[in-house]
């Protein structure tokens, strides 16, 4: 199994809603990542988890709250988002968080904030 | 900081044409270089990579050579197919440390039959 599975594929939410994005991998990878991708732009790194601990937070607003409950799962909790947060949210994983490691990406969750 | 520059604008070409997408980088030391591809509605997939000078990465008919003297990693394919239509991102990771990819802006490639 070389897949990173993200759910849901599409999500529409209001600015007062609370929702969560889910990511799962069963490759035994110990590094997991959240990226944000706006239309026609490259992905931007948001968070990195290494061995289930948050190692990098790229100054992301607190309305985005990541969680890594175990080595296979990564969640992104969303609360009080703004319309400008509408984007494709990509999860990725790698064996470890070290340079030169291949990243495996999920298909993403397309988020629309109304 | 480390960065990647890709040629501006989309690329439109006919089936069986030769494809080149330019990529240059700025980095300290010896970064690893990657090409990722994103098909419509999907996440990114690693297409090929090279980890040291003069290395050639290749996959699915695509090639790119790590040129330290020109700080370049241009992507080429001799005969494109309609199925190669996608967005192509050049990227690098630093010589050591975390796996923090620095992406170029990406190039939309459209292959017409």
PDB file of C-alpha atoms in Angstrom:
ATOM      1  CA  UNK A   1       0.000   0.000   0.000  1.00  0.00           C
ATOM      2  CA  UNK A   2       1.714   3.171  -1.219  1.00  0.00           C
ATOM      3  CA  UNK A   3      -1.219   5.498  -0.802  1.00  0.00           C
ATOM      4  CA  UNK A   4      -1.967   8.521   1.289  1.00  0.00           C
ATOM      5  CA  UNK A   5      -5.728   8.752   1.720  1.00  0.00           C
ATOM      6  CA  UNK A   6      -7.443  12.047   2.455  1.00  0.00           C
ATOM      7  CA  UNK A   7     -11.063  12.591   3.425  1.00  0.00           C
ATOM      8  CA  UNK A   8     -13.270  14.299   2.553  1.00  0.00           C
ATOM      9  CA  UNK A   9     -12.392  15.108  -1.060  1.00  0.00           C
ATOM     10  CA  UNK A  10     -14.521  18.244  -1.001  1.00  0.00           C
ATOM     11  CA  UNK A  11     -15.703  20.392   1.898  1.00  0.00           C
ATOM     12  CA  UNK A  12     -17.830  23.511   2.024  1.00  0.00           C
ATOM     13  CA  UNK A  13     -18.057  25.313   5.363  1.00  0.00           C
ATOM     14  CA  UNK A  14     -19.231  28.568   6.807  1.00  0.00           C
ATOM     15  CA  UNK A  15     -17.016  30.911   8.760  1.00  0.00           C
ATOM     16  CA  UNK A  16     -18.527  29.814  12.087  1.00  0.00           C
ATOM     17  CA  UNK A  17     -18.288  26.061  11.450  1.00  0.00           C
ATOM     18  CA  UNK A  18     -15.871  23.573  12.951  1.00  0.00           C
ATOM     19  CA  UNK A  19     -14.685  20.798  10.670  1.00  0.00           C
ATOM     20  CA  UNK A  20     -11.782  18.376  10.408  1.00  0.00           C
ATOM     21  CA  UNK A  21      -9.691  17.021   7.563  1.00  0.00           C
ATOM     22  CA  UNK A  22      -8.328  13.519   7.854  1.00  0.00           C
ATOM     23  CA  UNK A  23      -5.230  11.889   6.389  1.00  0.00           C
ATOM     24  CA  UNK A  24      -4.138   8.266   6.661  1.00  0.00           C
ATOM     25  CA  UNK A  25      -1.134   6.245   5.479  1.00  0.00           C
ATOM     26  CA  UNK A  26      -0.093   2.648   6.123  1.00  0.00           C
ATOM     27  CA  UNK A  27       3.427   2.728   4.729  1.00  0.00           C
ATOM     28  CA  UNK A  28       5.082   2.937   8.138  1.00  0.00           C
ATOM     29  CA  UNK A  29       6.173   6.505   7.471  1.00  0.00           C
ATOM     30  CA  UNK A  30       7.131   8.526  10.541  1.00  0.00           C
ATOM     31  CA  UNK A  31       6.899  11.995   9.001  1.00  0.00           C
ATOM     32  CA  UNK A  32       3.622  13.570   7.923  1.00  0.00           C
ATOM     33  CA  UNK A  33       2.945  16.989   6.450  1.00  0.00           C
ATOM     34  CA  UNK A  34       0.131  19.426   5.730  1.00  0.00           C
ATOM     35  CA  UNK A  35       0.415  21.681   2.687  1.00  0.00           C
ATOM     36  CA  UNK A  36      -1.930  24.396   1.425  1.00  0.00           C
ATOM     37  CA  UNK A  37      -2.231  24.983  -2.318  1.00  0.00           C
ATOM     38  CA  UNK A  38      -4.064  27.947  -3.812  1.00  0.00           C
ATOM     39  CA  UNK A  39      -5.210  27.737  -7.424  1.00  0.00           C
ATOM     40  CA  UNK A  40      -2.376  27.890  -9.954  1.00  0.00           C
ATOM     41  CA  UNK A  41       0.234  28.166  -7.170  1.00  0.00           C
ATOM     42  CA  UNK A  42       2.753  25.711  -5.725  1.00  0.00           C
ATOM     43  CA  UNK A  43       2.023  23.997  -2.404  1.00  0.00           C
ATOM     44  CA  UNK A  44       3.029  25.851   0.753  1.00  0.00           C
ATOM     45  CA  UNK A  45       4.144  23.939   3.829  1.00  0.00           C
ATOM     46  CA  UNK A  46       1.958  24.411   6.918  1.00  0.00           C
ATOM     47  CA  UNK A  47       2.958  21.748   9.474  1.00  0.00           C
ATOM     48  CA  UNK A  48       5.365  18.845   9.869  1.00  0.00           C
ATOM     49  CA  UNK A  49       4.992  15.962  12.304  1.00  0.00           C
ATOM     50  CA  UNK A  50       7.973  13.774  13.012  1.00  0.00           C
ATOM     51  CA  UNK A  51       7.429  10.643  15.110  1.00  0.00           C
ATOM     52  CA  UNK A  52       3.979  11.964  16.063  1.00  0.00           C
ATOM     53  CA  UNK A  53       5.400  15.213  17.426  1.00  0.00           C
ATOM     54  CA  UNK A  54       4.890  18.617  15.842  1.00  0.00           C
ATOM     55  CA  UNK A  55       8.297  19.698  14.573  1.00  0.00           C
ATOM     56  CA  UNK A  56       7.477  22.564  12.219  1.00  0.00           C
ATOM     57  CA  UNK A  57       4.684  25.149  12.263  1.00  0.00           C
ATOM     58  CA  UNK A  58       5.159  27.641   9.470  1.00  0.00           C
ATOM     59  CA  UNK A  59       3.498  30.494  11.372  1.00  0.00           C
ATOM     60  CA  UNK A  60       0.047  29.160  10.549  1.00  0.00           C
ATOM     61  CA  UNK A  61      -2.939  30.993  12.161  1.00  0.00           C
ATOM     62  CA  UNK A  62      -4.411  29.260  15.198  1.00  0.00           C
ATOM     63  CA  UNK A  63      -7.716  28.673  13.395  1.00  0.00           C
ATOM     64  CA  UNK A  64      -5.834  25.694  11.891  1.00  0.00           C
ATOM     65  CA  UNK A  65      -5.040  23.072  14.535  1.00  0.00           C
ATOM     66  CA  UNK A  66      -3.134  19.920  13.568  1.00  0.00           C
ATOM     67  CA  UNK A  67      -3.238  16.648  15.439  1.00  0.00           C
ATOM     68  CA  UNK A  68      -1.352  13.386  15.030  1.00  0.00           C
ATOM     69  CA  UNK A  69      -3.130  10.750  17.161  1.00  0.00           C
ATOM     70  CA  UNK A  70      -0.889   7.901  15.976  1.00  0.00           C
ATOM     71  CA  UNK A  71       1.770   7.144  13.393  1.00  0.00           C
ATOM     72  CA  UNK A  72      -0.784   6.451  10.643  1.00  0.00           C
ATOM     73  CA  UNK A  73      -3.192   9.333  11.124  1.00  0.00           C
ATOM     74  CA  UNK A  74      -2.992  13.086  10.724  1.00  0.00           C
ATOM     75  CA  UNK A  75      -5.866  15.468  11.269  1.00  0.00           C
ATOM     76  CA  UNK A  76      -6.331  19.161  10.594  1.00  0.00           C
ATOM     77  CA  UNK A  77      -9.018  20.809  12.699  1.00  0.00           C
ATOM     78  CA  UNK A  78     -10.596  23.916  11.252  1.00  0.00           C
ATOM     79  CA  UNK A  79     -12.440  26.614  13.164  1.00  0.00           C
ATOM     80  CA  UNK A  80     -13.586  30.141  12.293  1.00  0.00           C
ATOM     81  CA  UNK A  81     -11.964  30.102   8.877  1.00  0.00           C
ATOM     82  CA  UNK A  82     -11.959  32.999   6.462  1.00  0.00           C
ATOM     83  CA  UNK A  83     -12.901  32.934   2.749  1.00  0.00           C
ATOM     84  CA  UNK A  84      -9.218  33.416   1.869  1.00  0.00           C
ATOM     85  CA  UNK A  85      -8.536  30.013   3.477  1.00  0.00           C
ATOM     86  CA  UNK A  86     -10.311  28.370   0.554  1.00  0.00           C
ATOM     87  CA  UNK A  87      -7.717  26.134  -1.100  1.00  0.00           C
ATOM     88  CA  UNK A  88      -6.643  22.562  -1.771  1.00  0.00           C
ATOM     89  CA  UNK A  89      -5.213  21.038   1.410  1.00  0.00           C
ATOM     90  CA  UNK A  90      -2.678  18.323   0.736  1.00  0.00           C
ATOM     91  CA  UNK A  91      -1.352  15.756   3.135  1.00  0.00           C
ATOM     92  CA  UNK A  92       1.967  14.048   2.510  1.00  0.00           C
ATOM     93  CA  UNK A  93       4.200  11.521   4.214  1.00  0.00           C
ATOM     94  CA  UNK A  94       7.794  10.314   4.010  1.00  0.00           C
ATOM     95  CA  UNK A  95       9.867   7.639   5.730  1.00  0.00           C
ATOM     96  CA  UNK A  96      11.407  10.231   7.996  1.00  0.00           C
ATOM     97  CA  UNK A  97      11.685  13.998   8.020  1.00  0.00           C
ATOM     98  CA  UNK A  98      15.108  14.212   6.402  1.00  0.00           C
ATOM     99  CA  UNK A  99      16.284  15.925   3.274  1.00  0.00           C
ATOM    100  CA  UNK A 100      16.125  13.904   0.077  1.00  0.00           C
ATOM    101  CA  UNK A 101      13.273  11.667   1.249  1.00  0.00           C
ATOM    102  CA  UNK A 102      10.522  11.061  -1.301  1.00  0.00           C
ATOM    103  CA  UNK A 103       7.217  12.649  -0.381  1.00  0.00           C
ATOM    104  CA  UNK A 104       4.004  10.733  -1.034  1.00  0.00           C
ATOM    105  CA  UNK A 105       1.031  13.064  -1.495  1.00  0.00           C
ATOM    106  CA  UNK A 106      -2.664  12.447  -1.057  1.00  0.00           C
ATOM    107  CA  UNK A 107      -5.198  13.755  -3.586  1.00  0.00           C
ATOM    108  CA  UNK A 108      -6.181  16.567  -1.272  1.00  0.00           C
ATOM    109  CA  UNK A 109      -9.294  18.101   0.204  1.00  0.00           C
ATOM    110  CA  UNK A 110     -10.750  20.983  -1.806  1.00  0.00           C
ATOM    111  CA  UNK A 111     -12.009  23.397   0.834  1.00  0.00           C
ATOM    112  CA  UNK A 112     -14.420  26.250   0.183  1.00  0.00           C
ATOM    113  CA  UNK A 113     -15.164  28.735   2.967  1.00  0.00           C
ATOM    114  CA  UNK A 114     -18.320  30.774   2.475  1.00  0.00           C
TER     115      UNK A 114
ATOM    116  CA  UNK B   1      17.283  31.313   1.224  1.00  0.00           C
ATOM    117  CA  UNK B   2      17.101  28.388  -1.141  1.00  0.00           C
ATOM    118  CA  UNK B   3      14.790  28.909  -4.111  1.00  0.00           C
ATOM    119  CA  UNK B   4      13.758  27.523  -7.473  1.00  0.00           C
ATOM    120  CA  UNK B   5      12.864  29.477 -10.612  1.00  0.00           C
ATOM    121  CA  UNK B   6      10.804  28.012 -13.438  1.00  0.00           C
ATOM    122  CA  UNK B   7      10.182  29.534 -16.838  1.00  0.00           C
ATOM    123  CA  UNK B   8       7.084  31.713 -17.008  1.00  0.00           C
ATOM    124  CA  UNK B   9       3.780  30.734 -18.541  1.00  0.00           C
ATOM    125  CA  UNK B  10       1.963  27.607 -19.704  1.00  0.00           C
ATOM    126  CA  UNK B  11       3.412  25.336 -22.350  1.00  0.00           C
ATOM    127  CA  UNK B  12       1.189  24.181 -25.193  1.00  0.00           C
ATOM    128  CA  UNK B  13       2.473  21.704 -27.721  1.00  0.00           C
ATOM    129  CA  UNK B  14       1.323  19.033 -30.127  1.00  0.00           C
ATOM    130  CA  UNK B  15       1.443  15.322 -29.490  1.00  0.00           C
ATOM    131  CA  UNK B  16       4.884  13.784 -30.254  1.00  0.00           C
ATOM    132  CA  UNK B  17       6.616  17.162 -29.904  1.00  0.00           C
ATOM    133  CA  UNK B  18       9.743  17.671 -27.806  1.00  0.00           C
ATOM    134  CA  UNK B  19       9.184  19.150 -24.350  1.00  0.00           C
ATOM    135  CA  UNK B  20      11.616  21.260 -22.346  1.00  0.00           C
ATOM    136  CA  UNK B  21      10.785  23.025 -19.099  1.00  0.00           C
ATOM    137  CA  UNK B  22      13.552  25.166 -17.646  1.00  0.00           C
ATOM    138  CA  UNK B  23      14.418  25.159 -13.967  1.00  0.00           C
ATOM    139  CA  UNK B  24      17.235  26.972 -12.198  1.00  0.00           C
ATOM    140  CA  UNK B  25      18.004  27.053  -8.523  1.00  0.00           C
ATOM    141  CA  UNK B  26      19.744  29.104  -5.860  1.00  0.00           C
ATOM    142  CA  UNK B  27      21.047  27.195  -2.865  1.00  0.00           C
ATOM    143  CA  UNK B  28      23.972  26.840  -0.517  1.00  0.00           C
ATOM    144  CA  UNK B  29      25.861  23.593  -0.646  1.00  0.00           C
ATOM    145  CA  UNK B  30      24.550  20.683  -2.668  1.00  0.00           C
ATOM    146  CA  UNK B  31      20.763  20.469  -2.667  1.00  0.00           C
ATOM    147  CA  UNK B  32      18.739  17.521  -3.941  1.00  0.00           C
ATOM    148  CA  UNK B  33      16.583  18.363  -6.965  1.00  0.00           C
ATOM    149  CA  UNK B  34      13.169  17.025  -7.896  1.00  0.00           C
ATOM    150  CA  UNK B  35      10.458  17.235 -10.504  1.00  0.00           C
ATOM    151  CA  UNK B  36       6.926  16.638  -9.247  1.00  0.00           C
ATOM    152  CA  UNK B  37       3.865  16.317 -11.509  1.00  0.00           C
ATOM    153  CA  UNK B  38       0.265  17.169 -10.625  1.00  0.00           C
ATOM    154  CA  UNK B  39      -2.506  15.764 -12.810  1.00  0.00           C
ATOM    155  CA  UNK B  40      -5.901  17.509 -12.753  1.00  0.00           C
ATOM    156  CA  UNK B  41      -7.755  16.979  -9.483  1.00  0.00           C
ATOM    157  CA  UNK B  42      -4.910  15.073  -7.867  1.00  0.00           C
ATOM    158  CA  UNK B  43      -2.036  15.522  -5.464  1.00  0.00           C
ATOM    159  CA  UNK B  44       1.602  15.691  -6.511  1.00  0.00           C
ATOM    160  CA  UNK B  45       3.633  12.689  -7.614  1.00  0.00           C
ATOM    161  CA  UNK B  46       7.400  12.466  -7.699  1.00  0.00           C
ATOM    162  CA  UNK B  47       8.453  12.208 -11.346  1.00  0.00           C
ATOM    163  CA  UNK B  48      12.229  12.055 -10.914  1.00  0.00           C
ATOM    164  CA  UNK B  49      15.058  13.279  -8.745  1.00  0.00           C
ATOM    165  CA  UNK B  50      18.826  13.784  -8.647  1.00  0.00           C
ATOM    166  CA  UNK B  51      20.935  14.122  -5.549  1.00  0.00           C
ATOM    167  CA  UNK B  52      24.367  15.209  -6.800  1.00  0.00           C
ATOM    168  CA  UNK B  53      26.043  17.042  -9.651  1.00  0.00           C
ATOM    169  CA  UNK B  54      25.879  15.338 -13.078  1.00  0.00           C
ATOM    170  CA  UNK B  55      23.266  12.850 -11.879  1.00  0.00           C
ATOM    171  CA  UNK B  56      20.500  12.208 -14.404  1.00  0.00           C
ATOM    172  CA  UNK B  57      17.023  11.420 -13.131  1.00  0.00           C
ATOM    173  CA  UNK B  58      14.680   9.625 -15.495  1.00  0.00           C
ATOM    174  CA  UNK B  59      11.163   8.186 -15.433  1.00  0.00           C
ATOM    175  CA  UNK B  60       8.362   7.564 -17.979  1.00  0.00           C
ATOM    176  CA  UNK B  61      10.471   9.041 -20.792  1.00  0.00           C
ATOM    177  CA  UNK B  62      11.245  12.228 -18.862  1.00  0.00           C
ATOM    178  CA  UNK B  63      14.843  13.173 -18.033  1.00  0.00           C
ATOM    179  CA  UNK B  64      16.622  15.906 -16.126  1.00  0.00           C
ATOM    180  CA  UNK B  65      20.332  16.357 -15.409  1.00  0.00           C
ATOM    181  CA  UNK B  66      21.722  18.086 -12.303  1.00  0.00           C
ATOM    182  CA  UNK B  67      24.027  20.789 -13.685  1.00  0.00           C
ATOM    183  CA  UNK B  68      25.956  22.483 -10.905  1.00  0.00           C
ATOM    184  CA  UNK B  69      27.913  24.771 -13.240  1.00  0.00           C
ATOM    185  CA  UNK B  70      24.692  26.344 -14.542  1.00  0.00           C
ATOM    186  CA  UNK B  71      22.603  25.637 -11.388  1.00  0.00           C
ATOM    187  CA  UNK B  72      19.949  24.046 -13.570  1.00  0.00           C
ATOM    188  CA  UNK B  73      17.718  20.972 -13.677  1.00  0.00           C
ATOM    189  CA  UNK B  74      15.780  21.259 -16.928  1.00  0.00           C
ATOM    190  CA  UNK B  75      13.063  18.690 -17.652  1.00  0.00           C
ATOM    191  CA  UNK B  76      12.912  17.086 -21.113  1.00  0.00           C
ATOM    192  CA  UNK B  77      10.837  14.523 -22.947  1.00  0.00           C
ATOM    193  CA  UNK B  78      11.426  13.541 -26.515  1.00  0.00           C
ATOM    194  CA  UNK B  79       7.844  12.767 -27.585  1.00  0.00           C
ATOM    195  CA  UNK B  80       4.933  13.919 -25.444  1.00  0.00           C
ATOM    196  CA  UNK B  81       1.488  12.349 -25.270  1.00  0.00           C
ATOM    197  CA  UNK B  82      -1.889  13.855 -24.429  1.00  0.00           C
ATOM    198  CA  UNK B  83      -1.687  11.998 -21.102  1.00  0.00           C
ATOM    199  CA  UNK B  84       1.363  14.128 -20.158  1.00  0.00           C
ATOM    200  CA  UNK B  85      -0.898  17.172 -19.775  1.00  0.00           C
ATOM    201  CA  UNK B  86      -0.386  18.275 -16.178  1.00  0.00           C
ATOM    202  CA  UNK B  87       1.343  20.852 -14.004  1.00  0.00           C
ATOM    203  CA  UNK B  88       5.051  20.263 -13.474  1.00  0.00           C
ATOM    204  CA  UNK B  89       6.861  21.592 -10.394  1.00  0.00           C
ATOM    205  CA  UNK B  90      10.614  21.796  -9.960  1.00  0.00           C
ATOM    206  CA  UNK B  91      11.708  21.606  -6.324  1.00  0.00           C
ATOM    207  CA  UNK B  92      14.727  21.244  -4.080  1.00  0.00           C
ATOM    208  CA  UNK B  93      15.582  20.163  -0.571  1.00  0.00           C
ATOM    209  CA  UNK B  94      18.664  21.464   1.228  1.00  0.00           C
ATOM    210  CA  UNK B  95      21.885  19.507   1.579  1.00  0.00           C
ATOM    211  CA  UNK B  96      21.051  18.520   5.130  1.00  0.00           C
ATOM    212  CA  UNK B  97      18.326  19.011   7.694  1.00  0.00           C
ATOM    213  CA  UNK B  98      14.588  18.748   7.361  1.00  0.00           C
ATOM    214  CA  UNK B  99      12.674  17.562   4.299  1.00  0.00           C
ATOM    215  CA  UNK B 100      11.429  21.052   3.428  1.00  0.00           C
ATOM    216  CA  UNK B 101      10.727  21.229  -0.273  1.00  0.00           C
ATOM    217  CA  UNK B 102      11.148  24.607  -1.960  1.00  0.00           C
ATOM    218  CA  UNK B 103       8.891  24.569  -5.024  1.00  0.00           C
ATOM    219  CA  UNK B 104       9.039  26.565  -8.193  1.00  0.00           C
ATOM    220  CA  UNK B 105       5.831  28.205  -9.427  1.00  0.00           C
ATOM    221  CA  UNK B 106       4.967  25.305 -11.701  1.00  0.00           C
ATOM    222  CA  UNK B 107       4.292  25.059 -15.422  1.00  0.00           C
ATOM    223  CA  UNK B 108       0.998  24.005 -16.937  1.00  0.00           C
ATOM    224  CA  UNK B 109       1.682  21.686 -19.883  1.00  0.00           C
ATOM    225  CA  UNK B 110      -1.110  21.143 -22.392  1.00  0.00           C
ATOM    226  CA  UNK B 111      -0.595  18.556 -25.126  1.00  0.00           C
ATOM    227  CA  UNK B 112      -3.050  18.738 -28.006  1.00  0.00           C
ATOM    228  CA  UNK B 113      -3.745  15.754 -30.287  1.00  0.00           C
TER     229      UNK B 113
END
